[in-house]
Coordinates of C-alpha atoms and ligand atoms in Angstrom, one line a residue:
X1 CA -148.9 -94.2 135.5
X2 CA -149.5 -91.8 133.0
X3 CA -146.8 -90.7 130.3
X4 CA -146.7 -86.8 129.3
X5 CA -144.0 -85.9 126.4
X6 CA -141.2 -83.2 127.6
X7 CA -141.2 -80.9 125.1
X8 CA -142.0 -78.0 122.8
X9 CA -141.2 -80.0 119.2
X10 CA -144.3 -80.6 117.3
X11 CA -142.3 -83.7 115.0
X12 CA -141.5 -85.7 118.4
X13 CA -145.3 -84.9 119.7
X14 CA -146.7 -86.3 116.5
X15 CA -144.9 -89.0 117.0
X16 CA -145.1 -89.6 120.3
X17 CA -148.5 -89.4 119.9
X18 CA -148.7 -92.2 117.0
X19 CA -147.2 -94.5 119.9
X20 CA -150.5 -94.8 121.5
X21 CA -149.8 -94.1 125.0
X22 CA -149.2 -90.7 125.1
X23 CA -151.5 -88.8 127.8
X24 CA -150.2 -84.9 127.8
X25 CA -147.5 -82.7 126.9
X26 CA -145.3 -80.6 129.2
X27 CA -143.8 -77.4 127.8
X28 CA -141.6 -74.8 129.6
X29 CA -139.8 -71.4 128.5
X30 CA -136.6 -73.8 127.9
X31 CA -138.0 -76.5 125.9
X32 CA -139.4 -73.2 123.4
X33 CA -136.6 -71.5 123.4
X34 CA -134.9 -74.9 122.4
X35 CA -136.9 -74.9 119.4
X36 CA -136.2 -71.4 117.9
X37 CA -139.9 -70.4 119.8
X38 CA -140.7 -66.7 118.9
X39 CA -142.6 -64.6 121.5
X40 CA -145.7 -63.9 119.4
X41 CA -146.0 -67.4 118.2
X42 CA -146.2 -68.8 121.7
X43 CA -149.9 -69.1 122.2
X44 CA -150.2 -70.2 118.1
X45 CA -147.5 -73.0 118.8
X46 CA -149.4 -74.4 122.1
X47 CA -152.0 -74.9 120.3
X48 CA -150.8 -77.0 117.5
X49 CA -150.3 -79.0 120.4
X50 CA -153.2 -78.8 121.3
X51 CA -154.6 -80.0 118.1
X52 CA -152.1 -82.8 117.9
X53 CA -152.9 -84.0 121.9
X54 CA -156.2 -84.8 123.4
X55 CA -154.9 -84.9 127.4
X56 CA -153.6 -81.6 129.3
X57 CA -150.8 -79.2 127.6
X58 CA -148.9 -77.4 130.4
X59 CA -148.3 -73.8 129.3
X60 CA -145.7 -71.7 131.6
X61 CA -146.5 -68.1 132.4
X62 CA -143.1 -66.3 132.9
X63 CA -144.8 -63.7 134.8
X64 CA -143.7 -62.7 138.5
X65 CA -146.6 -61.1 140.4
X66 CA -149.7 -62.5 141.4
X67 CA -151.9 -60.3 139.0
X68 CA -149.5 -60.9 136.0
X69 CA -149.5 -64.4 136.4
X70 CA -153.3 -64.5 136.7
X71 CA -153.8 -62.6 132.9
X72 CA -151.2 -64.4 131.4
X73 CA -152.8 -67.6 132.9
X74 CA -156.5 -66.6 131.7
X75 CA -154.6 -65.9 128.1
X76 CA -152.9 -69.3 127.9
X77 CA -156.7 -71.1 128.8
X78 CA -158.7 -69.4 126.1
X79 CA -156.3 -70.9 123.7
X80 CA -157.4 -74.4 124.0
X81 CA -159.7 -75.9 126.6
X82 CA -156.7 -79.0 127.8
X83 CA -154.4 -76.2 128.2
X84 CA -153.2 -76.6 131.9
X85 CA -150.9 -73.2 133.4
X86 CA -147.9 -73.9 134.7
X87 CA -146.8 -71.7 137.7
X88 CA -143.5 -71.9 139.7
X89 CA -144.0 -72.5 143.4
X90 CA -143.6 -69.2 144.7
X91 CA -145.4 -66.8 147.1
X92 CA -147.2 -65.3 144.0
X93 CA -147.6 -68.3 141.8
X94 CA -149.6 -69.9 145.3
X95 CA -151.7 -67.3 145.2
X96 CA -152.1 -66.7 141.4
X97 CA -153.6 -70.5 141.4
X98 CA -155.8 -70.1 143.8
X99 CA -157.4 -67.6 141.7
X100 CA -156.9 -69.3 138.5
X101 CA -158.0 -72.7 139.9
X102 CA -161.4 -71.1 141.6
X103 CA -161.9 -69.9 138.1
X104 CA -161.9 -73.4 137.0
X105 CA -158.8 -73.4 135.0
X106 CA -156.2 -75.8 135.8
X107 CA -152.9 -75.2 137.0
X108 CA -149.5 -77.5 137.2
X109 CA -147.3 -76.1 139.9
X110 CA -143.6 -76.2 138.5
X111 CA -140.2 -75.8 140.4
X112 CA -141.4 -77.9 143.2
X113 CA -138.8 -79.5 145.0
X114 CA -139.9 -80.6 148.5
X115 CA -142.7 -81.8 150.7
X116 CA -143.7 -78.6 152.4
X117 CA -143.7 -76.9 148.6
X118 CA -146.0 -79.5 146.9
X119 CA -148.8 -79.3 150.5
X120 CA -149.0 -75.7 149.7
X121 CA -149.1 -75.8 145.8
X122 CA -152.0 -78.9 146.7
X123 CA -154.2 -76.4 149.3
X124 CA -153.6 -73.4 146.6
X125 CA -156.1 -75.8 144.4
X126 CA -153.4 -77.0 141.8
X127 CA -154.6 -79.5 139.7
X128 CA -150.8 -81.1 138.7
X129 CA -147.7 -80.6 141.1
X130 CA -144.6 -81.0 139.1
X131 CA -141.7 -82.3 141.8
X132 CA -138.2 -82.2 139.9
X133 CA -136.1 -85.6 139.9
X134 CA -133.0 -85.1 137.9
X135 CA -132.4 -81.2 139.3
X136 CA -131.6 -83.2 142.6
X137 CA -129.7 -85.3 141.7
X138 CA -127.6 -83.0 139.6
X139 CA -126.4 -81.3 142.8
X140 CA -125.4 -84.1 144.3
X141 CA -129.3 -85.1 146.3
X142 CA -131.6 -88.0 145.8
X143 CA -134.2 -87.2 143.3
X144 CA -136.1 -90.1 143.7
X145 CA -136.4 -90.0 147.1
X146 CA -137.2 -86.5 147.3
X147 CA -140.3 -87.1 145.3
X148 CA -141.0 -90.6 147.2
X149 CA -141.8 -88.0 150.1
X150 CA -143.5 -85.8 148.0
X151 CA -146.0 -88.8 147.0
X152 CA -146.5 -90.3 150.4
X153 CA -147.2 -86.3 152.1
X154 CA -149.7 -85.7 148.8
X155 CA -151.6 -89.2 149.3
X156 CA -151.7 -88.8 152.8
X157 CA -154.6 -86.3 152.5
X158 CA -157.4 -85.7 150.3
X159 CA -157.0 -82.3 148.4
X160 CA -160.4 -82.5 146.1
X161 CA -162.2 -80.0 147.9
X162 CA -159.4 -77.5 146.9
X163 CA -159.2 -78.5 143.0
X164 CA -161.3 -77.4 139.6
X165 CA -164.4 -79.8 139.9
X166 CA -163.5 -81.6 143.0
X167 CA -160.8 -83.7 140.7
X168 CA -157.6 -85.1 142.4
X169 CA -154.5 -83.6 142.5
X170 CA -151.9 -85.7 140.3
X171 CA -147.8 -85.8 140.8
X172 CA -145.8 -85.5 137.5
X173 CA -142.5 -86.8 138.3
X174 CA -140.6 -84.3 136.3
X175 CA -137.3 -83.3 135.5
X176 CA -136.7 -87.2 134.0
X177 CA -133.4 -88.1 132.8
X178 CA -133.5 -91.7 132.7
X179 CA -136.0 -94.8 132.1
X180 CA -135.0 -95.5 135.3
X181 CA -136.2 -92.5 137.0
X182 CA -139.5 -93.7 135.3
X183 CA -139.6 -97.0 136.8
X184 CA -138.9 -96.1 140.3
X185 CA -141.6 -93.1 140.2
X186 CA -144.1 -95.6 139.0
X187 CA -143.3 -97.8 141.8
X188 CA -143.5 -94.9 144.4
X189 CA -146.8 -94.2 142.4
X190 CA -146.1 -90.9 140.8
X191 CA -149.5 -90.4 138.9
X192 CA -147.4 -89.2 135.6
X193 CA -143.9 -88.9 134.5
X194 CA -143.5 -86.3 132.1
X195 CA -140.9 -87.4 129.8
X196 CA -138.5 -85.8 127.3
X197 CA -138.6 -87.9 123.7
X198 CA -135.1 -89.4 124.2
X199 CA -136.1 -91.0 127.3
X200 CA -139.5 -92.1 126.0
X201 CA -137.6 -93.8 123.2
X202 CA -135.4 -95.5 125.9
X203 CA -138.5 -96.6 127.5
X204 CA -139.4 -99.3 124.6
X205 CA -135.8 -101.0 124.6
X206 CA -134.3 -103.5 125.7
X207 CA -131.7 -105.9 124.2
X208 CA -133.1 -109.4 125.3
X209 CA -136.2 -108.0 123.2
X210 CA -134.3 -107.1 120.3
X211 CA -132.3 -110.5 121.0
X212 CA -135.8 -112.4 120.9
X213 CA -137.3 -110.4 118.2
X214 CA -134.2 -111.5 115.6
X215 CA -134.2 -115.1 116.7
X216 CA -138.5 -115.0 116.5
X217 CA -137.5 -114.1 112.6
X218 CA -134.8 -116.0 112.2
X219 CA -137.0 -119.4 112.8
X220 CA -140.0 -118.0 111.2
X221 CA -137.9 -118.2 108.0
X222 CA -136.7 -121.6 108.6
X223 CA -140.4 -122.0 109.1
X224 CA -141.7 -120.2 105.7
X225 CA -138.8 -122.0 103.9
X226 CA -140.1 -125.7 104.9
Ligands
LIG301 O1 -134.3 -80.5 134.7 P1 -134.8 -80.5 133.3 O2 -134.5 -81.7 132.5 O3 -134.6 -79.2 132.6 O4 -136.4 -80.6 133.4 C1 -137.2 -79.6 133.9 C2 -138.6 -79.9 134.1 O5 -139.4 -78.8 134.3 C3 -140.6 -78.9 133.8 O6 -140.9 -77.6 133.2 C4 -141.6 -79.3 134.9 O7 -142.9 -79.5 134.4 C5 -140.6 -80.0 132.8 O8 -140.9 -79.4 131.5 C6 -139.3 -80.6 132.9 O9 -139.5 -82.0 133.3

């Protein structure tokens, strides 16, 4: 499994980043707006993040027809060339990466919430499909299991004909509130789980390792002191 960092805040991408294991960034209209994000400094601000993070950025475009979507997705790609456009799964944003996609630039469907969703976003050549987890769950559904499904239905075929450069389609388990959620995606083989910083930071804890790590000092004193 690859990890992508959840958000649009340049200090937790550099150091995310300084971790080692970070693969891409996910942004979304949200996570700028979180940030104090201006309109005009959108395309600047993706790509200091491009500059900071060698794997794919996701960029949203907030447009809502087909031909919209399809400038505002060329736009975002001339920025930098790991920029990846993130569509919702709609009738328009389907057809908005087909274009986009047989232009060769990649696209991460967004909003994608069941089986039937993700097939489509796969045949309309997306290169990332974006299932939500913690949306689910927060009305009361199973996440987890909802993007099990969406893994099994997406490995059950091969989608490479329909992608930029014949590459596979990947699942970013998305919409991550827990460490847990990361562990059971990985073990449903989710290819990424996009992350926000909080939960990344959650990721490297455990108490029996702090527990060890005192006791590890503790007799290395004992050890220097001899
Ligand atoms: O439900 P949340 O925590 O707002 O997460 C929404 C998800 O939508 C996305 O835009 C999908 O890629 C991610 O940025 C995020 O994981």
């Amino acid at each position: 499994m690859k990890f992508f960092l959840d958000t649009a805040d340049l200090e937790e991408i550099k150091e995310a980043a300084s971790w080692g294991a970070l693969a891409g960034v996910t942004t979304n209209p949200t996570l700028y707006s979180r940030i104090g994000g201006k309109l005009d400094g959108f395309h600047d601000h993706i790509a200091r993040i491009c500059e900071i993070v060698d794997g794919p950025v996701s960029a949203e475009s907030v447009a809502m027809t087909r031909d919209e979507i399809i400038r505002d997705g060329r736009e975002l790609a001339k920025i930098a060339p790991n920029v990846v456009v993130k569509i919702p799964t709609m009738v328009e944003g389907l057809a908005a990466c087909r274009a986009l996609s047989d232009e060769g630039i990649r696209v991460n469907m967004t909003l994608c919430f069941t089986v039937p969703q993700a097939i489509l976003a796969a045949r309309a050549g997306a290169r990332y499909i974006s299932p939500f987890v913690g949306r689910f769950d927060d009305i009361s559904e199973d996440g987890l299991s909802q993007l099990g499904d969406v893994v099994t239905a997406i490995n059950n075929y091969d989608y490479s004909a329909n992608t930029v450069n014949g590459e596979q389609v990947e699942i970013i388990a998305a919409s991550i509130r827990s460490a847990n959620h990361v562990t059971q995606s990985a073990l449903m083989g989710a290819d990424i789980a996009t992350v926000p910083f909080g939960v990344l930071k959650k990721m490297v804890q455990h108490p029996l390792t702090d527990r060890g790590l005192e006791s590890f000092l503790k007799d290395w004193e004992k050890v220097a002191n001899a």
